[in-house]
GROMACS .gro file of C-alpha atoms in nm:
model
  204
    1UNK     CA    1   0.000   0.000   0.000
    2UNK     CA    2   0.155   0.375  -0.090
    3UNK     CA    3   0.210   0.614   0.230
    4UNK     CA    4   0.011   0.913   0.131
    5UNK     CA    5   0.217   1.183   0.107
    6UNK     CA    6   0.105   1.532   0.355
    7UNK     CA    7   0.116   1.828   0.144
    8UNK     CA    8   0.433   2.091   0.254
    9UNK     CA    9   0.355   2.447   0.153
   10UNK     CA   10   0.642   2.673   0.064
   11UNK     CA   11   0.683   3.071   0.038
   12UNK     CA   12   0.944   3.208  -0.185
   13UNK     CA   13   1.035   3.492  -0.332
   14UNK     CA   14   1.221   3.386  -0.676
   15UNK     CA   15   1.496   3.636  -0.613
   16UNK     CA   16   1.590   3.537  -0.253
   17UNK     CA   17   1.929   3.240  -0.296
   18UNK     CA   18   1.840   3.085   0.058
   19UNK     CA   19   1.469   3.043  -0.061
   20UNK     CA   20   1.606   2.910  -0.367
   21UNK     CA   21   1.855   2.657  -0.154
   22UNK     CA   22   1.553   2.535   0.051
   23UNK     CA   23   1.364   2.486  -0.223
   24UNK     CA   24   1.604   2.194  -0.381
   25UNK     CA   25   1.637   2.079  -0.003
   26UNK     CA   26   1.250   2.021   0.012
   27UNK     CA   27   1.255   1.843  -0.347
   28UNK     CA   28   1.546   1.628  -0.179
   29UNK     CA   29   1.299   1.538   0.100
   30UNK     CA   30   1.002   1.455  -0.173
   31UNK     CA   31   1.256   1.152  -0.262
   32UNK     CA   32   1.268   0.979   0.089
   33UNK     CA   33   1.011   1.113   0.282
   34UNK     CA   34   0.625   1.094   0.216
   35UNK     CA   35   0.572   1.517   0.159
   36UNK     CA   36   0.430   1.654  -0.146
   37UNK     CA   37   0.518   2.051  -0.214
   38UNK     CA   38   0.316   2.280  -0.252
   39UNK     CA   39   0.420   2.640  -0.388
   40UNK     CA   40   0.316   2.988  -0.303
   41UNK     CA   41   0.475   3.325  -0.371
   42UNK     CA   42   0.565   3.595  -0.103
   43UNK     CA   43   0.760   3.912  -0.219
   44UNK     CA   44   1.072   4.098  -0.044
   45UNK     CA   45   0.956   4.404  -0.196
   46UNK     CA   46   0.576   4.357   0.038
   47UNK     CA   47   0.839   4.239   0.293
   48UNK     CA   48   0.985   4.558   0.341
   49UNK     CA   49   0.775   4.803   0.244
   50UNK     CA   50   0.814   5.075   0.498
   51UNK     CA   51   1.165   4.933   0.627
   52UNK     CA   52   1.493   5.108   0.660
   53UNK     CA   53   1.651   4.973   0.417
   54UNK     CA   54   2.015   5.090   0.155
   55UNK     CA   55   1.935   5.258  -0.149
   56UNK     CA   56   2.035   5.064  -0.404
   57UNK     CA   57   1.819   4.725  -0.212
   58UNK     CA   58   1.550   4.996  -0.224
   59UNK     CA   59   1.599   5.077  -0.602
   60UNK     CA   60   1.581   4.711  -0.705
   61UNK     CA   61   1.240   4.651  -0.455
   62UNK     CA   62   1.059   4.932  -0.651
   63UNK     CA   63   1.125   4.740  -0.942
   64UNK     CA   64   1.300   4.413  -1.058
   65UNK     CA   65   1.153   4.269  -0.709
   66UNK     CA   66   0.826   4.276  -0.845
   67UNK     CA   67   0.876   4.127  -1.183
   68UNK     CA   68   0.923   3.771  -1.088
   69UNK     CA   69   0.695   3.753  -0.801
   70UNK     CA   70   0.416   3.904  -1.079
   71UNK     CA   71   0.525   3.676  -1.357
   72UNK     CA   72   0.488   3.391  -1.052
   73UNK     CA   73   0.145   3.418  -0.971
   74UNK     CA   74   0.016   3.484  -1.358
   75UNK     CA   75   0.169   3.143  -1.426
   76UNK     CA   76  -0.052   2.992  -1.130
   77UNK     CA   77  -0.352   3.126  -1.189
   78UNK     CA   78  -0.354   3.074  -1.602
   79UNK     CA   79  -0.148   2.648  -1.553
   80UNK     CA   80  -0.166   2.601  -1.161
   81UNK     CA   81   0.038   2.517  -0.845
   82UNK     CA   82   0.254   2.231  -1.016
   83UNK     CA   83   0.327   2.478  -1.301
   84UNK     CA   84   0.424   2.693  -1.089
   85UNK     CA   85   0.700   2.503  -0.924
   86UNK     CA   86   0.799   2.415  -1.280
   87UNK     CA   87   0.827   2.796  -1.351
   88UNK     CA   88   1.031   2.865  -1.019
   89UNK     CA   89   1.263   2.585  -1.122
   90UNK     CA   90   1.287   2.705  -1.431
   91UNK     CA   91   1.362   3.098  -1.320
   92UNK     CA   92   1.615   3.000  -1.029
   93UNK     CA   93   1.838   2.782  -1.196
   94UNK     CA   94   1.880   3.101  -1.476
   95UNK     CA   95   1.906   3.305  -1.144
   96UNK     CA   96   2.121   3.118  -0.935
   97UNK     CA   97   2.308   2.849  -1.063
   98UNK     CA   98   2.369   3.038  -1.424
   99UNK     CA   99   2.406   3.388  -1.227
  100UNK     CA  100   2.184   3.534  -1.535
  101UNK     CA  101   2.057   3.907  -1.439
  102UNK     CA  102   1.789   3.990  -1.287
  103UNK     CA  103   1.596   4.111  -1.608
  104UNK     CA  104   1.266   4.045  -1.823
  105UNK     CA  105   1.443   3.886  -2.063
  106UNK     CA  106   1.552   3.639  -1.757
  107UNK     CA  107   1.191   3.565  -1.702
  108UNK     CA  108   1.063   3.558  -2.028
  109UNK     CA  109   1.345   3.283  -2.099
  110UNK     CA  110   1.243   3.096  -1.801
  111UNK     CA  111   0.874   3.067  -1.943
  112UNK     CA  112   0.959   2.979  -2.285
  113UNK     CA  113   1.188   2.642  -2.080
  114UNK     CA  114   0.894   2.519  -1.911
  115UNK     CA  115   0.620   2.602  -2.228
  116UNK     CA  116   0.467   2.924  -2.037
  117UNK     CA  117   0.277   3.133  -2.278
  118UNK     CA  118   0.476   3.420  -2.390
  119UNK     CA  119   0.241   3.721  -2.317
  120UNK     CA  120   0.291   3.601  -1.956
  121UNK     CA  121   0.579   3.820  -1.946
  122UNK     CA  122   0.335   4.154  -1.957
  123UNK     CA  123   0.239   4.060  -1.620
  124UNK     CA  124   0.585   4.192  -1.492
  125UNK     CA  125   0.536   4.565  -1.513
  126UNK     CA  126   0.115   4.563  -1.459
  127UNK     CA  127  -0.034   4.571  -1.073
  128UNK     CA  128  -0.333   4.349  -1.221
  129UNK     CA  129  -0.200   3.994  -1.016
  130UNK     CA  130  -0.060   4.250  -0.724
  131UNK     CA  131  -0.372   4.195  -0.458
  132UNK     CA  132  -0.312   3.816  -0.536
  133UNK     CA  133   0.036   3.824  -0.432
  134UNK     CA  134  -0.022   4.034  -0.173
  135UNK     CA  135  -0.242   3.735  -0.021
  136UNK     CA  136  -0.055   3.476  -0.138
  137UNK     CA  137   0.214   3.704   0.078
  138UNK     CA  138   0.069   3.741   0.371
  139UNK     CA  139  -0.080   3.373   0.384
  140UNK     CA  140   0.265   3.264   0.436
  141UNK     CA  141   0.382   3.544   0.695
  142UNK     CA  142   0.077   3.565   0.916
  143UNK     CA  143   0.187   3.185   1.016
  144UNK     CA  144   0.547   3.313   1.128
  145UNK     CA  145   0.539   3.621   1.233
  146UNK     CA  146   0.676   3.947   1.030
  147UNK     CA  147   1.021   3.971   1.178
  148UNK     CA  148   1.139   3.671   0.943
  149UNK     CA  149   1.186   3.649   0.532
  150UNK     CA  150   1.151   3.401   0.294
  151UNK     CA  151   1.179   3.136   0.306
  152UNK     CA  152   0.806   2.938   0.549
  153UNK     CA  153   0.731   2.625   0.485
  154UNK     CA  154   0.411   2.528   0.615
  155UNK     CA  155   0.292   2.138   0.704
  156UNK     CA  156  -0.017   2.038   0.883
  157UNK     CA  157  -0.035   2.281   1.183
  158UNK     CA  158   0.335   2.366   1.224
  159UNK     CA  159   0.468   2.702   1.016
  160UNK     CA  160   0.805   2.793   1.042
  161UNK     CA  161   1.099   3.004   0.879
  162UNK     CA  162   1.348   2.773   0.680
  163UNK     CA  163   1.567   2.637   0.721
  164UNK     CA  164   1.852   2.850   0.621
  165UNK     CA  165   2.121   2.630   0.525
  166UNK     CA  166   2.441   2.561   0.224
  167UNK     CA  167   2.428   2.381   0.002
  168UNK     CA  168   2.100   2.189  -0.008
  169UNK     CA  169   2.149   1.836   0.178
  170UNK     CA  170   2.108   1.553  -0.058
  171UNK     CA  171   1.937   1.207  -0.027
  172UNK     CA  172   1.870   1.059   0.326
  173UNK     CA  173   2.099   1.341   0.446
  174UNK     CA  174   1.792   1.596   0.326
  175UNK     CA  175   1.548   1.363   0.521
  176UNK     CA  176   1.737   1.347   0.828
  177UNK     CA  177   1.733   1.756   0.842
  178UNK     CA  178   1.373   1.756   0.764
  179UNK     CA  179   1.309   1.473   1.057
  180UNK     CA  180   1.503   1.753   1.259
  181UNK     CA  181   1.334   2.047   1.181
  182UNK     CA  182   0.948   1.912   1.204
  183UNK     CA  183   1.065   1.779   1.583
  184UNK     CA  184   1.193   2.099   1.685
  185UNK     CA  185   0.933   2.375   1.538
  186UNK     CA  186   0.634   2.137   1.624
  187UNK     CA  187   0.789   2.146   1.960
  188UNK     CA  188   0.547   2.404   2.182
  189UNK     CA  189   0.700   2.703   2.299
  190UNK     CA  190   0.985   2.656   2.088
  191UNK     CA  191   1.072   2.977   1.888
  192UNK     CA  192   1.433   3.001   1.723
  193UNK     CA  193   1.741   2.801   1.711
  194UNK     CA  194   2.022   3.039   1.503
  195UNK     CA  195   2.421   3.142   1.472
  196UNK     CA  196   2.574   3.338   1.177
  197UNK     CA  197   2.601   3.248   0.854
  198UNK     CA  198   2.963   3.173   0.800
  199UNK     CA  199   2.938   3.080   0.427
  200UNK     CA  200   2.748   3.219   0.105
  201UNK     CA  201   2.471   3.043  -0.133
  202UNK     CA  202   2.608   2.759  -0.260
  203UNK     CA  203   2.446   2.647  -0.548
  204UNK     CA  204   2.469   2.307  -0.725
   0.00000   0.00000   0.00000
């Protein structure tokens, strides 16, 4: 008889390389433990709207931060959720792995690789899917709290930011994290477990 497998929701902003690390970490953990992912976008640029942040992180959140996350839901609403991870795929390996830019022409390549009409690209620049995102957004925050990022992941009644790690475990390794992290944020009262990030993205 199969295991069913419980459905794992996950928030991520396309730009964000520790979402994106997470990400491949969860798809590890579809191969040896019974989870099925589920995708959802959130958006740095609703993130920190009102925040302190430097001017140039500023310049790219009033623009090139919302092209993605745009582009994102349009694909989910015209193909769905597994399209959508498709897409995300698609977009982060051009992002991070192949350090492309952060442009439309980015995006617009990372529709045409997974068979994404075209004209999805207009979505980019136009507000028309921003009060989706925005509750696609806040879906995922309202679980943890809005002094985290990206990336949640959400399963059953336990919501929590992360993991935060590099590179993406692999294999039974990835499962053995996963065992880890479910124990300890579906532990009551527990709230944080964290020490400085001594190394960068690494992406494989």
């Amino acid at each position: 008889m199969t295991q069913e497998r419980i459905p794992v929701d996950l928030w991520f902003d396309p730009l964000c390389p520790w979402a994106w690390i997470t990400s491949r970490w969860l798809l590890e953990v579809e191969k040896v433990r019974p989870v099925r992912p589920r995708w959802h976008v959130m958006s740095l640029a609703v993130l920190n709207e009102g925040k302190d942040v430097p001017e140039e992180y500023r310049k790219m959140l009033a623009t090139e931060a919302w092209w993605g996350v745009r582009v994102a839901v349009a694909v989910e609403q015209r193909s769905g959720n597994e399209e959508l991870g498709r897409f995300y795929t698609a977009l982060g390996t051009r992002l991070h792995n192949r350090r492309e830019p952060r442009s439309l022409e980015t995006i617009a390549a990372a529709l045409a690789d997974v068979g994404q009409p075209a004209d999805l690209i207009e979505a980019a620049e136009s507000t028309d899917y921003d009060e989706a995102l925005r509750k696609s957004h806040h879906d995922g925050m309202d679980r943890v709290g809005q002094e985290v990022g990206t990336p949640v992941i959400a399963v059953e009644d336990v919501a929590f930011f992360g993991p935060v790690v590099s590179p993406a475990p692999r294999g039974e390794a990835a499962g053995r994290l996963w065992d880890g992290v479910l124990l300890v944020a579906g532990t009551d009262g527990f709230f944080e477990l964290k020490r400085s990030r001594t190394r960068d993205p690494i992406f494989d």
